[in-house]
mmCIF file of C-alpha atoms in Angstrom:
data_model
loop_
_atom_site.group_PDB
_atom_site.id
_atom_site.type_symbol
_atom_site.label_atom_id
_atom_site.label_comp_id
_atom_site.label_asym_id
_atom_site.label_seq_id
_atom_site.Cartn_x
_atom_site.Cartn_y
_atom_site.Cartn_z
ATOM 1 C CA MET A 1 -25.240 -15.553 2.158
ATOM 2 C CA ALA A 2 -22.435 -14.166 -0.019
ATOM 3 C CA THR A 3 -18.849 -14.212 1.200
ATOM 4 C CA ASP A 4 -17.159 -10.834 1.703
ATOM 5 C CA ARG A 5 -14.080 -10.997 -0.540
ATOM 6 C CA ARG A 6 -12.666 -7.534 0.155
ATOM 7 C CA ALA A 7 -9.766 -8.900 2.231
ATOM 8 C CA SER A 8 -8.703 -11.086 -0.708
ATOM 9 C CA TRP A 9 -8.968 -8.179 -3.117
ATOM 10 C CA LEU A 10 -6.911 -5.976 -0.808
ATOM 11 C CA LYS A 11 -4.215 -8.614 -0.502
ATOM 12 C CA GLY A 12 -3.807 -8.555 -4.279
ATOM 13 C CA VAL A 13 -3.230 -4.799 -4.458
ATOM 14 C CA LEU A 14 -1.790 -3.838 -1.060
ATOM 15 C CA ASP A 15 1.824 -3.650 -2.283
ATOM 16 C CA LEU A 16 0.766 -1.153 -4.934
ATOM 17 C CA LEU A 17 -1.293 0.885 -2.472
ATOM 18 C CA VAL A 18 1.601 1.095 -0.014
ATOM 19 C CA LEU A 19 3.874 2.359 -2.793
ATOM 20 C CA ALA A 20 1.241 4.950 -3.706
ATOM 21 C CA THR A 21 1.092 6.269 -0.125
ATOM 22 C CA LEU A 22 4.805 7.065 -0.309
ATOM 23 C CA THR A 23 4.712 9.238 -3.437
ATOM 24 C CA GLU A 24 4.487 12.447 -1.392
ATOM 25 C CA GLY A 25 7.447 11.528 0.815
ATOM 26 C CA GLU A 26 8.640 9.220 3.541
ATOM 27 C CA ASN A 27 6.397 7.854 6.248
ATOM 28 C CA TYR A 28 6.247 5.175 8.923
ATOM 29 C CA GLY A 29 4.007 2.141 9.181
ATOM 30 C CA TYR A 30 1.312 3.462 11.510
ATOM 31 C CA GLU A 31 0.796 6.569 9.368
ATOM 32 C CA ILE A 32 0.697 4.487 6.190
ATOM 33 C CA ALA A 33 -2.007 2.322 7.782
ATOM 34 C CA LYS A 34 -3.961 5.450 8.788
ATOM 35 C CA MET A 35 -3.760 6.812 5.240
ATOM 36 C CA LEU A 36 -5.082 3.547 3.811
ATOM 37 C CA ALA A 37 -7.876 3.380 6.392
ATOM 38 C CA GLY A 38 -8.755 7.005 5.647
ATOM 39 C CA SER A 39 -9.129 6.068 1.992
ATOM 40 C CA GLY A 40 -11.939 3.679 2.897
ATOM 41 C CA LEU A 41 -9.918 0.453 2.865
ATOM 42 C CA GLY A 42 -10.560 -0.382 6.504
ATOM 43 C CA GLN A 43 -8.013 -1.101 9.195
ATOM 44 C CA ILE A 44 -4.757 -2.611 7.948
ATOM 45 C CA ARG A 45 -3.162 -4.418 10.872
ATOM 46 C CA GLY A 46 0.555 -4.453 11.512
ATOM 47 C CA GLY A 47 0.680 -8.193 10.912
ATOM 48 C CA THR A 48 -0.438 -7.472 7.363
ATOM 49 C CA LEU A 49 1.342 -4.173 6.682
ATOM 50 C CA TYR A 50 4.842 -4.821 8.012
ATOM 51 C CA PRO A 51 5.464 -7.966 5.959
ATOM 52 C CA VAL A 52 4.464 -5.939 2.873
ATOM 53 C CA LEU A 53 6.889 -3.162 3.816
ATOM 54 C CA ASN A 54 9.669 -5.703 4.412
ATOM 55 C CA ARG A 55 8.974 -7.374 1.053
ATOM 56 C CA LEU A 56 9.030 -4.001 -0.726
ATOM 57 C CA GLU A 57 12.314 -3.120 0.978
ATOM 58 C CA GLU A 58 13.896 -6.457 0.022
ATOM 59 C CA ALA A 59 12.790 -5.883 -3.577
ATOM 60 C CA GLY A 60 14.451 -2.449 -3.595
ATOM 61 C CA LEU A 61 11.156 -0.616 -4.083
ATOM 62 C CA VAL A 62 11.395 1.256 -0.771
ATOM 63 C CA SER A 63 14.283 2.155 1.473
ATOM 64 C CA ALA A 64 13.953 2.220 5.246
ATOM 65 C CA GLU A 65 15.660 4.103 8.039
ATOM 66 C CA PHE A 66 15.188 3.634 11.785
ATOM 67 C CA ARG A 67 15.031 6.866 13.769
ATOM 68 C CA VAL A 68 15.051 7.375 17.501
ATOM 69 C CA THR A 69 12.354 9.746 18.752
ATOM 70 C CA GLU A 70 12.426 12.039 21.785
ATOM 71 C CA ARG A 71 9.211 10.512 23.079
ATOM 72 C CA GLY A 72 8.056 6.951 22.665
ATOM 73 C CA PRO A 73 9.654 4.196 20.657
ATOM 74 C CA GLY A 74 11.764 4.760 17.565
ATOM 75 C CA ARG A 75 10.170 4.508 14.148
ATOM 76 C CA ARG A 76 11.188 2.964 10.888
ATOM 77 C CA TYR A 77 10.606 5.453 8.061
ATOM 78 C CA TYR A 78 10.036 4.226 4.522
ATOM 79 C CA ARG A 79 10.827 6.118 1.326
ATOM 80 C CA LEU A 80 9.982 5.233 -2.275
ATOM 81 C CA THR A 81 13.048 4.458 -4.389
ATOM 82 C CA GLU A 82 13.343 5.274 -8.082
ATOM 83 C CA GLN A 83 12.727 1.594 -8.831
ATOM 84 C CA GLY A 84 9.634 1.803 -6.621
ATOM 85 C CA ARG A 85 8.358 4.816 -8.567
ATOM 86 C CA GLN A 86 8.834 2.966 -11.851
ATOM 87 C CA THR A 87 7.092 -0.132 -10.489
ATOM 88 C CA LEU A 88 4.204 1.974 -9.186
ATOM 89 C CA ALA A 89 3.792 3.640 -12.585
ATOM 90 C CA GLU A 90 3.902 0.355 -14.514
ATOM 91 C CA GLN A 91 1.807 -1.730 -12.141
ATOM 92 C CA GLY A 92 -0.565 1.157 -11.478
ATOM 93 C CA ARG A 93 -1.386 1.395 -15.185
ATOM 94 C CA LEU A 94 -1.944 -2.367 -15.315
ATOM 95 C CA TRP A 95 -4.194 -2.273 -12.244
ATOM 96 C CA LEU A 96 -6.296 0.559 -13.686
ATOM 97 C CA ALA A 97 -6.735 -1.374 -16.946
ATOM 98 C CA PHE A 98 -7.727 -4.458 -14.943
ATOM 99 C CA ASP A 99 -10.180 -2.365 -12.892
ATOM 100 C CA GLU A 100 -11.727 -1.015 -16.081
ATOM 101 C CA SER A 101 -12.157 -4.550 -17.435
ATOM 102 C CA VAL A 102 -13.804 -5.705 -14.197
ATOM 103 C CA ARG A 103 -16.167 -2.724 -14.247
ATOM 104 C CA THR A 104 -17.088 -3.437 -17.864
ATOM 105 C CA VAL A 105 -17.951 -7.064 -17.101
ATOM 106 C CA LEU A 106 -19.913 -6.171 -13.963
ATOM 107 C CA ALA A 107 -21.833 -3.446 -15.812
ATOM 108 C CA SER A 108 -22.747 -5.912 -18.559
ATOM 109 C CA GLY A 109 -24.158 -8.110 -15.797
ATOM 110 C CA GLY A 110 -26.499 -5.338 -14.736
ATOM 111 C CA LEU A 111 -24.387 -3.746 -11.972
ATOM 112 C CA LYS A 112 -23.920 -0.014 -12.149
#
């Protein structure tokens, strides 16, 4: 039986996907996870997502702000920085070129 490698693939591109979810404006972790799940990527657990968000913040690619809410716990909102937008553009182009190369090789192997 073949091993399902989707989790490994996701790990390699999750930083980029998180940046992409923030292009339309700020958001908090749970909503980012819902957006990714809604895109067909499956459930992204907090233990996976929050370390990515912290790493992106430390790298200066996102900024974060904690806000108290009237109901429920406060939320940490994340916003894409200019450096994050540049990184998304550069790395996004590289990922799409990589994806095209993978598709070409798979198609030559008979997969369509």
